[in-house]
Short mmCIF file of C-alpha atoms in Angstrom, two decimals:
data_model
loop_
_atom_site.label_atom_id
_atom_site.label_comp_id
_atom_site.label_asym_id
_atom_site.label_seq_id
_atom_site.Cartn_x
_atom_site.Cartn_y
_atom_site.Cartn_z
CA MET A 1 -0.19 -0.26 -0.05
CA LEU A 2 2.64 2.35 0.64
CA SER A 3 4.75 2.07 -2.29
CA THR A 4 1.51 2.31 -4.38
CA PHE A 5 1.29 6.02 -2.77
CA ALA A 6 5.30 6.69 -3.03
CA LYS A 7 4.62 5.57 -7.58
CA ALA A 8 0.98 7.82 -6.56
CA PHE A 9 3.36 10.59 -5.19
CA ARG A 10 5.86 10.25 -8.25
CA THR A 11 3.67 10.73 -10.97
CA PRO A 12 2.57 14.58 -11.46
CA ASP A 13 -1.19 13.89 -12.47
CA LEU A 14 -2.06 11.36 -9.09
CA ARG A 15 -0.11 12.82 -7.20
CA ARG A 16 -2.07 16.92 -8.15
CA LYS A 17 -5.07 14.19 -7.10
CA LEU A 18 -3.72 13.15 -4.11
CA LEU A 19 -3.34 16.66 -2.68
CA PHE A 20 -6.74 17.79 -4.28
CA THR A 21 -8.00 14.86 -2.07
CA MET A 22 -5.98 15.43 0.86
CA MET A 23 -6.96 19.79 0.43
CA ILE A 24 -10.96 18.58 0.85
CA MET A 25 -10.11 16.02 3.93
CA VAL A 26 -8.77 18.91 5.76
CA LEU A 27 -11.41 21.53 5.19
CA PHE A 28 -14.24 18.91 5.55
CA ARG A 29 -12.69 18.47 9.68
CA ILE A 30 -12.07 22.26 9.57
CA GLY A 31 -15.92 22.68 9.47
CA SER A 32 -16.52 20.07 12.29
CA PHE A 33 -15.77 22.26 14.37
CA VAL A 34 -16.85 25.38 13.07
CA PRO A 35 -20.25 26.58 15.98
CA THR A 36 -23.52 27.07 14.31
CA PRO A 37 -24.10 30.64 14.37
CA GLY A 38 -27.10 30.82 17.80
CA ILE A 39 -24.62 28.34 19.85
CA ASP A 40 -23.31 29.00 23.19
CA TYR A 41 -20.63 27.41 22.74
CA GLY A 42 -19.09 27.19 26.52
CA ALA A 43 -22.45 25.72 27.00
CA VAL A 44 -21.76 22.88 24.38
CA ARG A 45 -18.34 21.96 25.92
CA SER A 46 -19.99 21.57 30.03
CA ALA A 47 -22.16 19.19 28.66
CA SER A 48 -22.44 16.06 30.06
CA GLY A 49 -23.51 13.21 27.10
CA GLY A 50 -26.81 13.20 27.51
CA ALA A 51 -28.83 10.90 24.55
CA LEU A 52 -25.20 11.23 22.68
CA ALA A 53 -23.79 9.03 24.89
CA ASP A 54 -26.66 6.80 25.57
CA ASN A 55 -28.10 6.09 22.15
CA ASP A 56 -26.04 5.09 18.99
CA LEU A 57 -27.83 5.92 16.60
CA LEU A 58 -26.68 9.30 18.02
CA GLY A 59 -23.87 8.52 18.05
CA LEU A 60 -23.11 7.06 14.37
CA VAL A 61 -24.40 10.81 13.15
CA ASN A 62 -21.84 11.86 15.31
CA LEU A 63 -19.28 9.03 14.04
CA PHE A 64 -20.38 10.55 10.55
CA SER A 65 -20.08 14.40 10.89
CA GLY A 66 -16.35 13.48 12.48
CA GLY A 67 -17.31 15.06 16.19
CA GLY A 68 -19.69 18.00 14.91
CA LEU A 69 -22.78 17.02 16.30
CA ALA A 70 -21.06 16.37 19.39
CA GLN A 71 -20.17 20.25 18.91
CA LEU A 72 -23.83 21.73 16.81
CA SER A 73 -21.27 22.48 14.26
CA ILE A 74 -22.45 23.99 10.53
CA PHE A 75 -21.72 19.65 9.63
CA ALA A 76 -23.21 18.58 13.06
CA LEU A 77 -25.66 16.38 10.60
CA GLY A 78 -22.37 15.00 8.30
CA ILE A 79 -23.78 13.00 5.30
CA MET A 80 -26.08 11.32 7.10
CA PRO A 81 -28.83 13.00 5.26
CA TYR A 82 -26.88 11.72 2.37
CA ILE A 83 -25.86 8.26 2.76
CA THR A 84 -30.17 8.24 4.67
CA ALA A 85 -31.26 9.47 1.44
CA SER A 86 -29.15 6.83 -1.17
CA ILE A 87 -30.49 4.15 0.65
CA ILE A 88 -34.47 5.69 0.10
CA ILE A 89 -34.17 5.37 -3.66
CA GLN A 90 -32.27 2.33 -4.26
CA LEU A 91 -35.66 0.46 -1.28
CA LEU A 92 -38.06 2.70 -3.90
CA ARG A 93 -36.92 1.28 -6.99
CA VAL A 94 -39.11 -1.92 -5.80
CA VAL A 95 -42.01 0.08 -5.13
CA ILE A 96 -41.53 2.44 -7.76
CA PRO A 97 -41.19 1.79 -11.49
CA ARG A 98 -40.43 4.84 -12.67
CA PHE A 99 -37.42 4.50 -10.68
CA GLU A 100 -36.21 0.61 -12.06
CA ALA A 101 -36.45 2.57 -15.18
CA LEU A 102 -34.09 4.87 -15.24
CA HIS A 103 -32.04 3.02 -12.87
CA LYS A 104 -32.06 0.71 -16.50
CA GLU A 105 -31.54 3.33 -18.99
CA GLY A 106 -28.49 4.22 -18.22
CA GLN A 107 -26.22 7.01 -17.08
CA SER A 108 -28.77 9.89 -17.95
CA GLY A 109 -31.07 7.18 -15.44
CA THR A 110 -28.69 7.41 -13.30
CA THR A 111 -27.73 11.30 -13.34
CA LYS A 112 -31.87 11.73 -12.76
CA LEU A 113 -31.51 9.97 -9.97
CA THR A 114 -28.71 11.65 -8.53
CA GLN A 115 -30.78 14.31 -8.36
CA TYR A 116 -33.25 12.95 -6.99
CA THR A 117 -30.61 12.10 -3.95
CA ARG A 118 -29.77 15.24 -3.48
CA TYR A 119 -32.82 16.85 -3.32
CA LEU A 120 -34.04 14.26 -0.72
CA THR A 121 -30.99 15.14 1.17
CA LEU A 122 -32.11 18.65 1.76
CA ALA A 123 -35.01 17.74 2.57
CA LEU A 124 -33.91 14.85 5.20
CA ALA A 125 -31.45 17.54 6.29
CA VAL A 126 -33.93 20.22 7.40
CA LEU A 127 -36.22 17.70 9.00
CA GLN A 128 -32.83 15.68 10.98
CA SER A 129 -31.70 19.52 12.27
CA THR A 130 -35.19 20.56 12.73
CA THR A 131 -34.88 17.44 15.68
CA VAL A 132 -31.31 18.29 17.07
CA ILE A 133 -31.76 21.95 17.74
CA THR A 134 -35.17 20.45 19.16
CA THR A 135 -33.06 18.31 21.11
CA ALA A 136 -31.00 20.02 22.25
CA ARG A 137 -33.60 23.09 23.72
CA THR A 138 -35.07 20.94 25.78
CA GLY A 139 -31.68 19.37 27.22
CA ALA A 140 -32.06 15.74 25.79
CA LEU A 141 -29.10 15.56 24.20
CA PHE A 142 -26.28 16.70 25.58
CA GLY A 143 -27.93 16.68 29.37
CA SER A 144 -26.89 19.00 32.58
CA THR A 145 -24.95 21.90 31.43
CA GLU A 146 -24.19 25.03 33.06
CA SER A 147 -26.11 27.65 31.23
CA ASP A 148 -28.48 26.76 27.63
CA ILE A 149 -27.25 25.26 24.70
CA ILE A 150 -29.41 27.98 22.82
CA PRO A 151 -30.46 31.26 24.54
CA ASP A 152 -31.94 32.78 22.25
CA ALA A 153 -34.78 30.76 20.88
CA SER A 154 -36.46 32.80 18.70
CA PHE A 155 -38.27 32.22 15.73
CA TRP A 156 -35.31 33.72 13.62
CA ILE A 157 -32.21 32.52 15.58
CA ILE A 158 -33.93 28.26 15.41
CA GLY A 159 -34.37 29.18 11.34
CA LEU A 160 -31.12 30.12 11.00
CA MET A 161 -29.72 27.25 13.00
CA VAL A 162 -31.59 25.00 10.47
CA LEU A 163 -30.32 26.46 7.28
CA THR A 164 -26.94 26.92 8.72
CA MET A 165 -27.08 23.35 9.22
CA THR A 166 -28.99 22.29 5.75
CA ALA A 167 -26.47 24.76 4.28
CA GLY A 168 -23.73 22.87 5.31
CA THR A 169 -25.07 18.92 4.36
CA GLY A 170 -24.96 20.83 1.20
CA VAL A 171 -21.43 21.77 1.03
CA ILE A 172 -20.76 18.83 2.10
CA MET A 173 -21.97 17.11 -0.69
CA TRP A 174 -20.50 18.92 -3.33
CA MET A 175 -16.92 18.36 -1.48
CA ALA A 176 -17.83 14.85 -1.57
CA GLU A 177 -18.72 15.40 -5.35
CA LEU A 178 -15.05 17.02 -6.47
CA ILE A 179 -12.97 14.51 -4.76
CA THR A 180 -15.11 12.19 -6.49
CA GLU A 181 -14.67 14.02 -9.81
CA HIS A 182 -11.35 15.30 -9.29
CA GLY A 183 -9.63 13.00 -6.61
CA VAL A 184 -9.11 10.08 -6.36
CA GLY A 185 -11.30 7.63 -5.41
CA ASN A 186 -15.39 7.94 -4.15
CA GLY A 187 -15.89 10.46 -2.10
CA MET A 188 -18.25 10.23 0.38
CA SER A 189 -16.48 6.88 1.33
CA LEU A 190 -13.50 8.79 1.55
CA LEU A 191 -15.37 11.75 4.49
CA ILE A 192 -16.71 8.69 5.79
CA PHE A 193 -13.47 7.21 6.35
CA THR A 194 -11.92 10.93 7.58
CA SER A 195 -14.95 11.26 10.49
CA ILE A 196 -14.09 7.66 11.92
CA VAL A 197 -9.87 8.37 11.76
CA ALA A 198 -10.72 11.47 13.58
CA GLY A 199 -12.18 9.11 16.68
CA PHE A 200 -9.93 6.60 16.56
CA PRO A 201 -6.97 8.96 18.58
CA SER A 202 -9.04 9.73 21.23
CA SER A 203 -11.12 6.04 22.57
CA MET A 204 -7.23 4.81 21.99
CA TRP A 205 -6.62 7.58 24.77
CA SER A 206 -9.33 6.89 26.74
CA ILE A 207 -8.29 3.53 27.06
CA ALA A 208 -4.65 3.43 27.77
CA GLY A 209 -5.73 5.90 30.42
CA GLY A 210 -7.64 3.58 32.47
CA ARG A 211 -7.44 0.76 34.57
CA ASN A 212 -5.05 -2.03 33.31
CA GLY A 213 -4.72 0.70 30.68
CA VAL A 214 -1.90 -1.14 29.33
CA VAL A 215 -2.95 -4.54 28.69
CA ASN A 216 -6.24 -3.32 27.36
CA LEU A 217 -4.28 -1.21 25.92
CA ILE A 218 -2.37 -4.29 23.52
CA VAL A 219 -5.62 -6.56 23.57
CA VAL A 220 -7.31 -4.29 22.01
CA LEU A 221 -4.93 -3.23 19.46
CA GLY A 222 -4.35 -7.03 18.73
CA VAL A 223 -7.76 -7.95 18.41
CA LEU A 224 -8.57 -4.93 16.15
CA ILE A 225 -5.90 -6.54 13.37
CA ALA A 226 -6.65 -9.78 13.66
CA VAL A 227 -10.26 -8.40 12.96
CA ILE A 228 -9.15 -5.86 9.34
CA GLY A 229 -7.16 -9.03 8.64
CA LEU A 230 -10.45 -11.07 8.56
CA ILE A 231 -11.89 -8.09 6.62
CA THR A 232 -9.35 -7.82 4.33
CA PHE A 233 -9.68 -11.20 3.32
CA VAL A 234 -13.22 -12.15 3.29
CA GLU A 235 -14.08 -9.00 1.95
CA GLN A 236 -11.62 -9.73 -1.44
CA SER A 237 -13.22 -13.08 -1.92
CA GLN A 238 -15.53 -14.17 -4.30
CA ARG A 239 -17.18 -16.68 -6.67
CA ARG A 240 -16.72 -16.76 -10.16
CA ILE A 241 -19.24 -17.58 -12.23
CA PRO A 242 -17.95 -18.25 -15.85
CA VAL A 243 -19.54 -16.79 -18.84
CA GLN A 244 -19.48 -18.24 -22.58
CA TYR A 245 -20.78 -15.27 -25.28
CA ALA A 246 -21.75 -17.21 -28.69
CA LYS A 247 -20.37 -15.55 -31.66
CA ARG A 248 -22.31 -13.58 -33.23
CA MET A 249 -22.11 -11.92 -37.44
CA VAL A 250 -23.02 -8.86 -37.95
CA GLY A 251 -22.65 -8.20 -41.61
CA ARG A 252 -19.15 -8.84 -42.43
CA ARG A 253 -17.66 -8.99 -38.63
CA THR A 254 -17.85 -11.83 -36.04
CA TYR A 255 -18.49 -10.39 -32.45
CA GLY A 256 -18.69 -12.36 -28.90
CA GLY A 257 -16.87 -15.75 -29.05
CA SER A 258 -14.76 -14.44 -25.84
CA SER A 259 -14.85 -15.95 -21.98
CA THR A 260 -15.87 -13.81 -19.35
CA TYR A 261 -17.49 -14.34 -15.53
CA ILE A 262 -19.34 -12.54 -13.49
CA PRO A 263 -17.83 -11.29 -9.29
CA ILE A 264 -20.44 -12.10 -6.85
CA LYS A 265 -18.27 -11.28 -3.05
CA ILE A 266 -19.16 -12.86 -0.22
CA ASN A 267 -20.24 -9.78 1.08
CA MET A 268 -22.34 -7.99 -1.27
CA ALA A 269 -24.32 -5.84 0.82
CA GLY A 270 -21.12 -4.05 2.56
CA VAL A 271 -22.22 -2.15 5.89
CA ILE A 272 -25.31 -1.06 4.60
CA PRO A 273 -26.88 -3.89 7.35
CA VAL A 274 -25.48 -2.99 9.80
CA ILE A 275 -26.52 0.70 9.93
CA PHE A 276 -30.05 -0.52 9.11
CA ALA A 277 -29.02 -3.30 11.92
CA SER A 278 -28.18 -0.11 14.36
CA SER A 279 -30.54 2.36 13.85
CA ILE A 280 -32.93 0.27 14.29
CA LEU A 281 -32.33 -0.83 17.89
CA SER A 282 -31.41 2.47 18.34
CA LEU A 283 -35.06 3.70 18.19
CA PRO A 284 -35.94 2.97 21.54
CA SER A 285 -32.70 4.33 23.91
CA MET A 286 -33.75 7.54 21.43
CA LEU A 287 -37.65 7.82 22.39
CA SER A 288 -37.56 6.68 25.56
CA GLN A 289 -34.93 10.55 26.39
CA PHE A 290 -38.41 12.27 26.51
CA GLY A 291 -40.01 10.17 28.71
CA ASP A 292 -40.09 9.22 31.99
CA ARG A 293 -37.08 6.95 32.28
CA SER A 294 -37.22 6.26 36.10
CA GLY A 295 -40.43 3.77 35.69
CA GLY A 296 -42.68 2.24 32.68
CA TRP A 297 -41.76 0.77 29.51
CA GLN A 298 -38.73 3.34 28.92
CA ALA A 299 -36.82 1.85 32.43
CA TRP A 300 -37.24 -2.15 30.52
CA VAL A 301 -35.70 0.07 27.49
CA GLY A 302 -32.76 1.60 29.73
CA LEU A 303 -32.32 -1.77 31.53
CA TYR A 304 -32.08 -4.39 28.81
CA MET A 305 -31.51 -2.20 25.58
CA ASN A 306 -28.25 -0.88 25.86
CA SER A 307 -25.57 -2.26 24.16
CA ASN A 308 -23.86 -4.53 26.90
CA THR A 309 -26.63 -6.89 27.07
CA PRO A 310 -27.31 -9.74 25.50
CA LEU A 311 -30.85 -9.45 24.51
CA TYR A 312 -29.33 -6.22 22.69
CA LEU A 313 -26.60 -7.74 20.40
CA ALA A 314 -28.53 -11.27 20.09
CA LEU A 315 -31.30 -9.03 18.18
CA ASP A 316 -28.38 -7.32 16.45
CA ALA A 317 -26.95 -9.96 15.49
CA LEU A 318 -30.46 -11.05 13.69
CA LEU A 319 -31.39 -7.79 12.27
CA VAL A 320 -27.49 -7.74 11.07
CA ILE A 321 -28.62 -10.84 9.55
CA PHE A 322 -32.10 -9.97 7.76
CA PHE A 323 -30.88 -7.04 6.34
CA CYS A 324 -27.89 -8.92 4.11
CA PHE A 325 -30.63 -11.41 2.99
CA PHE A 326 -32.76 -8.02 2.20
CA TYR A 327 -30.67 -5.06 0.92
CA THR A 328 -28.94 -8.31 -1.52
CA SER A 329 -32.14 -9.04 -2.65
CA ILE A 330 -32.57 -5.09 -4.25
CA THR A 331 -29.20 -4.71 -5.17
CA PHE A 332 -29.24 -7.99 -6.77
CA ASN A 333 -31.92 -9.32 -9.01
CA PRO A 334 -30.96 -12.95 -10.94
CA ASP A 335 -33.82 -12.71 -13.68
CA GLU A 336 -32.55 -8.86 -14.78
CA VAL A 337 -28.70 -10.19 -14.76
CA SER A 338 -29.86 -13.23 -16.70
CA ASP A 339 -31.84 -12.08 -19.25
CA ASN A 340 -28.68 -8.69 -19.94
CA MET A 341 -27.19 -12.66 -20.24
CA LYS A 342 -29.50 -13.93 -22.59
CA LYS A 343 -29.83 -10.48 -24.94
CA TYR A 344 -26.56 -10.84 -26.13
CA GLY A 345 -25.80 -14.15 -26.26
CA GLY A 346 -23.99 -15.11 -22.96
CA PHE A 347 -24.75 -18.23 -21.19
CA ILE A 348 -22.77 -20.28 -17.99
CA PRO A 349 -21.25 -23.61 -19.14
CA GLY A 350 -23.80 -25.93 -18.08
CA ILE A 351 -26.52 -24.44 -17.60
CA ARG A 352 -29.63 -23.28 -19.94
CA ALA A 353 -30.73 -19.80 -20.89
CA GLY A 354 -33.61 -17.42 -18.53
CA ARG A 355 -35.26 -18.69 -16.64
CA PRO A 356 -32.90 -22.24 -15.71
CA THR A 357 -30.10 -19.54 -15.28
CA ALA A 358 -31.45 -17.39 -13.01
CA GLU A 359 -32.52 -20.49 -10.47
CA TYR A 360 -28.83 -21.04 -10.66
CA LEU A 361 -27.48 -17.52 -9.95
CA GLN A 362 -30.94 -17.43 -6.94
CA TYR A 363 -29.34 -20.30 -5.54
CA VAL A 364 -25.65 -19.54 -5.88
CA ILE A 365 -26.70 -16.33 -4.02
CA THR A 366 -28.55 -17.42 -1.23
CA ARG A 367 -25.14 -19.89 -0.58
CA ILE A 368 -22.77 -17.72 -0.29
CA THR A 369 -24.53 -14.66 2.00
CA THR A 370 -25.48 -16.62 4.23
CA PRO A 371 -21.86 -17.46 5.40
CA GLY A 372 -21.83 -13.69 4.16
CA SER A 373 -24.24 -12.43 7.05
CA ILE A 374 -23.07 -14.20 9.57
CA TYR A 375 -18.71 -13.55 9.20
CA LEU A 376 -21.20 -9.89 8.72
CA ALA A 377 -22.91 -10.06 12.05
CA ILE A 378 -19.53 -11.55 13.56
CA VAL A 379 -17.51 -8.47 12.88
CA THR A 380 -20.40 -6.57 14.49
CA LEU A 381 -20.19 -8.03 17.73
CA ILE A 382 -16.53 -8.69 18.42
CA PRO A 383 -15.80 -4.83 19.70
CA SER A 384 -18.09 -4.93 22.12
CA ILE A 385 -17.59 -8.65 23.06
CA LEU A 386 -14.58 -7.85 23.85
CA PHE A 387 -14.88 -4.29 25.65
CA ILE A 388 -18.01 -6.66 27.83
CA ALA A 389 -14.87 -8.63 28.30
CA ILE A 390 -12.44 -6.19 29.43
CA ASN A 391 -14.65 -4.25 31.68
CA VAL A 392 -13.51 -0.87 29.29
CA THR A 393 -16.45 1.65 29.39
CA THR A 394 -15.32 4.02 26.78
CA ASN A 395 -16.14 1.84 23.44
CA LEU A 396 -14.44 2.57 19.89
CA PRO A 397 -16.68 4.92 17.32
CA PHE A 398 -19.75 2.22 16.86
CA GLY A 399 -17.08 -0.95 16.93
CA GLY A 400 -17.40 -3.28 13.75
CA THR A 401 -19.09 -0.70 11.63
CA THR A 402 -15.94 1.27 11.61
CA LEU A 403 -13.67 -1.30 10.57
CA LEU A 404 -15.54 -2.02 7.83
CA ILE A 405 -15.53 1.20 6.40
CA LEU A 406 -12.08 1.48 7.04
CA VAL A 407 -10.94 -1.19 5.55
CA GLY A 408 -13.46 -1.25 2.70
CA VAL A 409 -12.14 2.57 1.59
CA GLY A 410 -8.83 1.99 2.08
CA LEU A 411 -8.63 -0.94 -0.67
CA ASP A 412 -11.15 0.31 -2.89
CA THR A 413 -9.16 3.52 -3.07
CA VAL A 414 -5.56 1.61 -3.48
CA LYS A 415 -6.77 -0.46 -5.59
CA GLN A 416 -8.04 3.25 -8.02
CA ILE A 417 -5.06 4.60 -7.88
CA GLU A 418 -3.46 0.83 -8.76
CA SER A 419 -5.90 1.12 -11.71
CA GLN A 420 -4.83 4.85 -12.79
CA LEU A 421 -0.61 4.09 -11.84
CA GLN A 422 -1.62 1.23 -14.83
CA GLN A 423 -3.28 3.11 -17.32
CA ARG A 424 -0.54 5.30 -17.35
CA HIS A 425 2.37 2.88 -17.66
CA TYR A 426 -0.14 1.50 -20.77
CA GLU A 427 0.10 5.03 -21.75
CA GLY A 428 3.05 5.67 -21.63
CA PHE A 429 4.64 2.52 -23.35
CA LEU A 430 2.88 3.03 -26.39
CA ARG A 431 3.72 6.21 -26.76
#
């Protein structure tokens, strides 16, 4: 990996792209520390934590904002509205035929869906910023403070805060698109990567400063390295289904006759099932913040639905497995793949084209997704189980999700750099 970056920096064009990408990442981190107008920054710094420390959903938003939510900065929402909008648009393809038709149109349809995603992102940003400001005013977000988080709660100040946070989300989208277009790698993924990496040093320092800190830190680092190795191995593993294309005569030219394969990853759903499961499990804790937590169902939620209880861990694993199958069934359609192969004269050796091919692909997907979903559940639970075992209260930023994102984004970025290096090598050879 280090040799790849060294070669990239020796290539003028790639060096400019890497420096541009790093500049955008630095600007993103700076924006996470700029407070929103109308906020008493001193009160925010003196806050005790509140729901932000107890609720996994708010912890996820804070993670993807690089700590911006904990400081109510202009980037407090991070890229969470964009992630939510992208998932919603993908799910709507199943129920809205128009969206599915746009997806099949190619580049023009994808551009239209991207535009819809941007509009939905801004709408969700307005909704989420309003929710964040309301919970901050009531004290449910930060808990007890020395003074009011928002001293002046007039309509104009609240409106300005909502507008600022929504605009911050728009700026983050723009930054991500700049990286994708003029930099290296996927812009959104790299900004998520930046947010996660920014939280690791403080978490590691907290572990080292606790009881048996050095021993716990060594154990945590050892487990993290082992899990990263597992993730790297599994994420690069794939089942290759061979595809043969028959020869076709079009005029005097012959097309086809080539062999290729369909790569099917063990974990086709990525980190989406983990986000879905965590979001659903965090809703009861979030709702309980607005009631009397000393009795009733709020007390039951506080006792049994926190991330250290066996019930929570079991439900988390089951939901991750369920959403892994669910999301894979949405993103990979065997009937569509079979129809495209048949359209261009492709077939799987030993399998008839058409319906038998679709059934075979569905069979393979089911067999691949089963161990993939179990792997995803194990990676998700390992950090939580580890911290319970060594009695460490400070958790890494959102556990296994961070490791999946870090390794996935790192591998994808290195592959893109290697691809561009290889392309320039061939271009130089041809000249």
